[in-house]
Structure formats: structure tokens, C-alpha cells
CSV table of C-alpha atoms and ligand atoms in Angstrom, one decimal:
chain,number,residue,atom,x,y,z
A,1,UNK,CA,-14.9,19.7,0.5
A,2,UNK,CA,-16.9,19.7,3.7
A,3,UNK,CA,-17.6,16.6,5.8
A,4,UNK,CA,-21.2,16.2,4.5
A,5,UNK,CA,-20.0,16.3,0.9
A,6,UNK,CA,-17.3,13.7,1.6
A,7,UNK,CA,-19.7,11.4,3.3
A,8,UNK,CA,-22.2,11.8,0.4
A,9,UNK,CA,-19.8,11.4,-2.4
A,10,UNK,CA,-17.6,8.5,-1.0
A,11,UNK,CA,-18.4,5.4,-2.9
A,12,UNK,CA,-16.7,2.0,-3.3
A,13,UNK,CA,-14.8,2.4,-6.6
A,14,UNK,CA,-13.9,-0.6,-8.7
A,15,UNK,CA,-11.9,1.1,-11.6
A,16,UNK,CA,-8.9,3.3,-11.0
A,17,UNK,CA,-6.4,5.1,-13.3
A,18,UNK,CA,-3.4,2.8,-13.3
A,19,UNK,CA,-1.0,5.6,-14.2
A,20,UNK,CA,-2.0,7.8,-11.3
A,21,UNK,CA,0.7,8.0,-8.7
A,22,UNK,CA,0.2,9.4,-5.2
A,23,UNK,CA,3.1,11.5,-4.0
A,24,UNK,CA,4.9,10.6,-0.8
A,25,UNK,CA,3.5,13.8,0.8
A,26,UNK,CA,-0.1,12.9,-0.1
A,27,UNK,CA,0.4,9.4,1.4
A,28,UNK,CA,1.9,10.9,4.6
A,29,UNK,CA,-1.0,13.4,4.8
A,30,UNK,CA,-3.5,10.6,4.4
A,31,UNK,CA,-1.9,8.6,7.2
A,32,UNK,CA,-1.6,11.6,9.4
A,33,UNK,CA,-5.4,12.0,9.2
A,34,UNK,CA,-5.8,8.2,9.8
A,35,UNK,CA,-4.0,8.4,13.1
A,36,UNK,CA,-6.4,11.1,14.4
A,37,UNK,CA,-9.1,8.4,14.4
A,38,UNK,CA,-10.3,7.6,17.9
A,39,UNK,CA,-9.2,4.4,19.7
A,40,UNK,CA,-10.3,3.1,23.1
A,41,UNK,CA,-7.8,4.2,25.8
A,42,UNK,CA,-6.0,6.0,23.0
A,43,UNK,CA,-4.4,2.6,22.4
A,44,UNK,CA,-3.6,3.3,18.8
A,45,UNK,CA,-3.5,-0.4,18.0
A,46,UNK,CA,-3.7,0.0,14.2
A,47,UNK,CA,-0.7,-0.7,12.1
A,48,UNK,CA,-0.8,0.3,8.4
A,49,UNK,CA,1.0,-1.6,5.7
A,50,UNK,CA,1.2,0.6,2.6
A,51,UNK,CA,1.8,-0.8,-0.8
A,52,UNK,CA,2.6,1.3,-3.9
A,53,UNK,CA,4.9,-1.1,-5.9
A,54,UNK,CA,3.1,-2.5,-8.9
A,55,UNK,CA,4.4,-6.0,-8.5
A,56,UNK,CA,3.1,-6.2,-5.0
A,57,UNK,CA,-0.3,-4.6,-5.9
A,58,UNK,CA,-0.6,-7.2,-8.7
A,59,UNK,CA,0.1,-10.0,-6.2
A,60,UNK,CA,-2.5,-8.6,-3.8
A,61,UNK,CA,-5.0,-8.4,-6.6
A,62,UNK,CA,-4.4,-12.1,-7.3
A,63,UNK,CA,-4.9,-12.8,-3.6
A,64,UNK,CA,-8.1,-10.7,-3.7
A,65,UNK,CA,-9.6,-13.3,-6.2
A,66,UNK,CA,-8.6,-11.1,-9.1
A,67,UNK,CA,-10.3,-7.9,-8.0
A,68,UNK,CA,-8.7,-5.4,-10.4
A,69,UNK,CA,-9.3,-2.3,-8.2
A,70,UNK,CA,-6.3,-3.5,-6.2
A,71,UNK,CA,-3.8,-3.6,-9.0
A,72,UNK,CA,-5.2,-0.4,-10.6
A,73,UNK,CA,-5.1,1.6,-7.4
A,74,UNK,CA,-2.4,4.1,-6.6
A,75,UNK,CA,-2.1,2.9,-3.0
A,76,UNK,CA,-3.2,-0.2,-1.1
A,77,UNK,CA,-3.5,0.2,2.7
A,78,UNK,CA,-3.7,-3.0,4.7
A,79,UNK,CA,-5.2,-2.1,8.0
A,80,UNK,CA,-3.7,-4.4,10.7
A,81,UNK,CA,-3.7,-4.2,14.5
A,82,UNK,CA,-1.4,-5.2,17.2
A,83,UNK,CA,-3.5,-7.4,19.6
A,84,UNK,CA,-1.0,-6.8,22.4
A,85,UNK,CA,-0.5,-3.1,22.1
A,86,UNK,CA,-2.0,-2.7,25.6
A,87,UNK,CA,1.1,-4.5,27.0
A,88,UNK,CA,3.8,-2.8,24.9
A,89,UNK,CA,5.0,0.3,26.8
A,90,UNK,CA,1.5,1.7,27.0
A,91,UNK,CA,2.7,4.8,28.9
A,92,UNK,CA,3.5,6.3,25.5
A,93,UNK,CA,-0.2,6.5,24.7
A,94,UNK,CA,-0.6,9.1,27.4
A,95,UNK,CA,2.8,10.8,27.2
A,96,UNK,CA,1.3,14.3,27.4
A,97,UNK,CA,-0.6,13.9,30.7
A,98,UNK,CA,0.7,14.0,34.3
A,99,UNK,CA,2.3,10.9,35.7
A,100,UNK,CA,-0.5,10.0,38.2
A,101,UNK,CA,-3.4,9.9,35.9
A,102,UNK,CA,-1.2,8.2,33.3
A,103,UNK,CA,-0.4,5.4,35.7
A,104,UNK,CA,-4.0,5.0,36.6
A,105,UNK,CA,-5.0,4.8,32.9
A,106,UNK,CA,-2.3,2.3,32.1
A,107,UNK,CA,-3.4,0.1,35.0
A,108,UNK,CA,-7.0,0.2,34.0
A,109,UNK,CA,-6.0,-0.6,30.3
A,110,UNK,CA,-4.0,-3.6,31.3
A,111,UNK,CA,-6.7,-4.8,33.6
A,112,UNK,CA,-9.2,-4.4,30.8
A,113,UNK,CA,-7.4,-6.4,28.1
A,114,UNK,CA,-5.2,-8.9,29.9
A,115,UNK,CA,-6.2,-12.4,29.2
A,116,UNK,CA,-9.2,-11.4,27.1
A,117,UNK,CA,-8.4,-12.5,23.6
A,118,UNK,CA,-11.9,-11.8,22.2
A,119,UNK,CA,-11.9,-8.2,23.5
A,120,UNK,CA,-8.4,-7.7,22.0
A,121,UNK,CA,-9.7,-8.8,18.6
A,122,UNK,CA,-12.9,-6.7,19.0
A,123,UNK,CA,-10.7,-3.7,19.8
A,124,UNK,CA,-8.6,-4.4,16.7
A,125,UNK,CA,-11.6,-4.4,14.5
A,126,UNK,CA,-13.2,-1.3,16.1
A,127,UNK,CA,-10.0,0.7,15.8
A,128,UNK,CA,-9.4,-0.3,12.2
A,129,UNK,CA,-13.0,0.3,11.2
A,130,UNK,CA,-12.7,3.8,12.5
A,131,UNK,CA,-9.4,4.4,10.8
A,132,UNK,CA,-10.7,3.0,7.5
A,133,UNK,CA,-13.6,5.5,7.4
A,134,UNK,CA,-11.2,8.3,8.3
A,135,UNK,CA,-9.0,7.3,5.4
A,136,UNK,CA,-11.8,7.1,3.0
A,137,UNK,CA,-13.3,10.5,3.9
A,138,UNK,CA,-9.9,12.2,4.0
A,139,UNK,CA,-9.0,10.6,0.6
A,140,UNK,CA,-12.2,11.9,-0.8
A,141,UNK,CA,-11.4,15.4,0.4
A,142,UNK,CA,-7.9,15.1,-1.2
A,143,UNK,CA,-9.5,14.3,-4.5
A,144,UNK,CA,-9.1,10.5,-4.4
A,145,UNK,CA,-11.5,7.6,-4.3
A,146,UNK,CA,-11.4,4.4,-2.4
A,147,UNK,CA,-12.7,0.9,-1.9
A,148,UNK,CA,-12.8,-0.8,1.4
A,149,UNK,CA,-12.1,-4.5,1.1
A,150,UNK,CA,-12.3,-7.8,2.9
A,151,UNK,CA,-12.5,-10.0,-0.2
A,152,UNK,CA,-9.0,-11.4,-0.1
A,153,UNK,CA,-7.2,-14.5,1.3
A,154,UNK,CA,-6.2,-13.3,4.8
A,155,UNK,CA,-3.8,-16.2,5.4
A,156,UNK,CA,-1.9,-15.6,2.2
A,157,UNK,CA,-1.8,-11.8,2.6
A,158,UNK,CA,-0.6,-12.3,6.2
A,159,UNK,CA,2.3,-14.3,4.8
A,160,UNK,CA,3.0,-11.9,2.1
A,161,UNK,CA,3.3,-8.9,4.5
A,162,UNK,CA,5.1,-11.0,7.2
A,163,UNK,CA,2.3,-10.2,9.7
A,164,UNK,CA,3.7,-10.8,13.2
A,165,UNK,CA,2.0,-13.6,15.3
A,166,UNK,CA,0.4,-11.1,17.7
A,167,UNK,CA,-1.2,-9.0,14.9
A,168,UNK,CA,-4.3,-9.4,12.8
A,169,UNK,CA,-5.4,-8.0,9.5
A,170,UNK,CA,-8.8,-6.2,9.7
A,171,UNK,CA,-9.3,-5.0,6.1
A,172,UNK,CA,-7.8,-3.2,3.1
A,173,UNK,CA,-8.6,0.2,1.7
A,174,UNK,CA,-7.4,0.9,-1.9
A,175,UNK,CA,-7.0,4.5,-3.0
A,176,UNK,CA,-6.8,6.0,-6.4
A,177,UNK,CA,-8.4,8.2,-9.1
A,178,UNK,CA,-11.7,6.7,-10.3
A,179,UNK,CA,-12.0,6.1,-14.0
A,180,UNK,CA,-15.6,4.9,-13.7
A,181,UNK,CA,-18.2,6.1,-11.2
A,182,UNK,CA,-19.7,3.6,-8.8
A,183,UNK,CA,-22.9,2.0,-9.9
A,184,UNK,CA,-26.0,3.5,-8.3
A,185,UNK,CA,-26.4,2.8,-4.6
A,186,UNK,CA,-27.6,-0.7,-3.7
A,187,UNK,CA,-30.4,0.8,-1.6
A,188,UNK,CA,-30.3,2.1,2.0
A,189,UNK,CA,-32.7,0.5,4.6
A,190,UNK,CA,-35.2,3.0,6.0
A,191,UNK,CA,-34.4,4.5,9.4
A,192,UNK,CA,-37.7,3.1,10.6
A,193,UNK,CA,-36.2,-0.4,10.2
A,194,UNK,CA,-32.9,0.1,11.9
A,195,UNK,CA,-33.3,2.8,14.5
A,196,UNK,CA,-34.9,2.0,17.9
A,197,UNK,CA,-35.8,4.6,20.4
A,198,UNK,CA,-34.4,3.8,23.8
A,199,UNK,CA,-34.7,0.0,23.4
A,200,UNK,CA,-35.5,-2.7,20.8
B,301,LIG,C1,-15.7,-4.3,5.5
B,301,LIG,C2,-16.0,-4.1,4.0
B,301,LIG,C3,-15.5,-5.0,3.1
B,301,LIG,C4,-15.8,-4.9,1.7
B,301,LIG,N1,-15.2,-5.7,0.8
B,301,LIG,C5,-15.3,-5.4,-0.5
B,301,LIG,C6,-14.5,-6.2,-1.5
B,301,LIG,O1,-13.8,-7.1,-1.1
B,301,LIG,N2,-14.7,-5.9,-2.8
B,301,LIG,C7,-15.5,-4.9,-3.2
B,301,LIG,O2,-15.6,-4.6,-4.4
B,301,LIG,N3,-16.2,-4.1,-2.3
B,301,LIG,C8,-16.1,-4.4,-1.0
B,301,LIG,N4,-16.8,-3.6,-0.1
B,301,LIG,C9,-17.6,-2.5,-0.6
B,301,LIG,C10,-19.1,-2.7,-0.3
B,301,LIG,O3,-19.6,-3.6,-1.3
B,301,LIG,C11,-19.8,-1.3,-0.4
B,301,LIG,O4,-19.3,-0.6,0.7
B,301,LIG,C12,-21.3,-1.4,-0.3
B,301,LIG,O5,-21.8,-2.1,-1.4
B,301,LIG,C13,-21.9,0.0,-0.3
B,301,LIG,O6,-21.5,0.8,-1.4
B,301,LIG,P1,-20.7,2.1,-1.3
B,301,LIG,O7,-19.5,1.9,-0.4
B,301,LIG,O8,-20.4,2.6,-2.7
B,301,LIG,O9,-21.6,3.1,-0.6
B,301,LIG,C14,-16.6,-3.8,1.3
B,301,LIG,C15,-17.1,-2.9,2.2
B,301,LIG,C16,-16.8,-3.1,3.6
B,301,LIG,C17,-17.3,-2.0,4.5
């Protein structure tokens, strides 16, 4: 499937085949695509909690106000981010480049994020948003469907997955084989309303 086709055919699916299991290899492949998503300073601040166990998916469905695509999916990915990744041995984000530019990048990164909690959170959401789209398009190319989700109790899900204090949850993406197609598109705004040439 080419990129245009994945973009066109990706839809938010609400009914999945409960008996469909993803293999470990498929899950790894999907996550290997996810980590090719771009992040500012190559900070790779996303952390992915993957859930395949039925009991846990059922619990997550309950915490998603009963949304059944969660319990029916083959895989739930909870996209989290480490807000302090800029301060955790950041040299490893640039391991392949010479020491001098690596030191300069790390210094610039620390200077950029240190003490700026709003920016740290913005970066978490930007990185996870990018990764979520990569996951959804890659899954589509692998023959799977997805639904991005924010409709769940963030506090309770945080507790359930033992989210560390310096991490946040951005969103979930559920993955599976659709049993029903998505309803027709809600309607896209015209480009004339949302695109501005050079300035508003
Ligand atoms: C951040 C985000 C959160 C969403 N949360 C939910 C959700 O909790 N439940 C749901 O059924 N759909 C959810 N959606 C799906 C949107 O309703 C859907 O993307 C939108 O209606 C456009 O439809 P499409 O994805 O099929 O093109 C979410 C989408 C995004 C991007």
C-alpha cells in the first residue's frame, strides 16, 4: 500500500474482530516504524505501553467509558512521554555523531527545556501526535485498522499502568481488524477556510 492510499483509507474504526491476535513480530514491526517518527532534538521522548491481555483491555475499555473498540482490539498502545528525557543521559540521542557537535546539541537541548514545564509538555504532545500518526499509517499498510483515542480517564489509566511521576499520557491508539467500516466522513472543512497564504 502506498502512502497516499494509507492516508486515504485510514479511518477511526469502532468495531474490531475480538479473536484476531497480532503476532509478536507484527507488534515489534509496528513499534519499529513508530520510533522512526521525528522528535525535536531527536529527543525520542515517547514511551509506549502496549497491552494485549484481554483482562487489561477490558479494564481499559471500562476506563474509556465503555468504548468497545478498546476491548475488541488486538492491541492497545498507550502513548506516554517522559517529560524529563532532555535531562536523562541525552548524549545517547546523538550517539552516531562526533563528540563536539554532540556536546553542542546536548547543551542546546538542556538550555531549551530546563525549567520550562509548558514546553516539556508541548514536546510530549507533539512527539506522541507524530508517533500516533505513524502507527496508524503503518498499521494500515500492514493490513490493520486503528482508532486514536483520548476518551478515557487519564488519572485512572495512569494508575493502572503505574505511570511514573515525570511522565504524561498523550493518547491511546487501538489496533485491530475492522469488522465494520467507519461511517462516512464527518466532513472536511474547505482549504479556503483553513489555509492562509503568508499570514492570517
Ligand atoms: C486526539 C484524538 C482523540 C480521539 N478520541 C477518540 C475517542 O476517544 N473515541 C473515538 O471513538 N474516536 C476518537 N477519535 C477519533 C475522531 O473522532 C476521528 O479521528 C474523527 O472523527 C475523524 O474521523 P476519521 O479518523 O475516521 O477520519 C479521536 C481522534 C483524535 C485525533
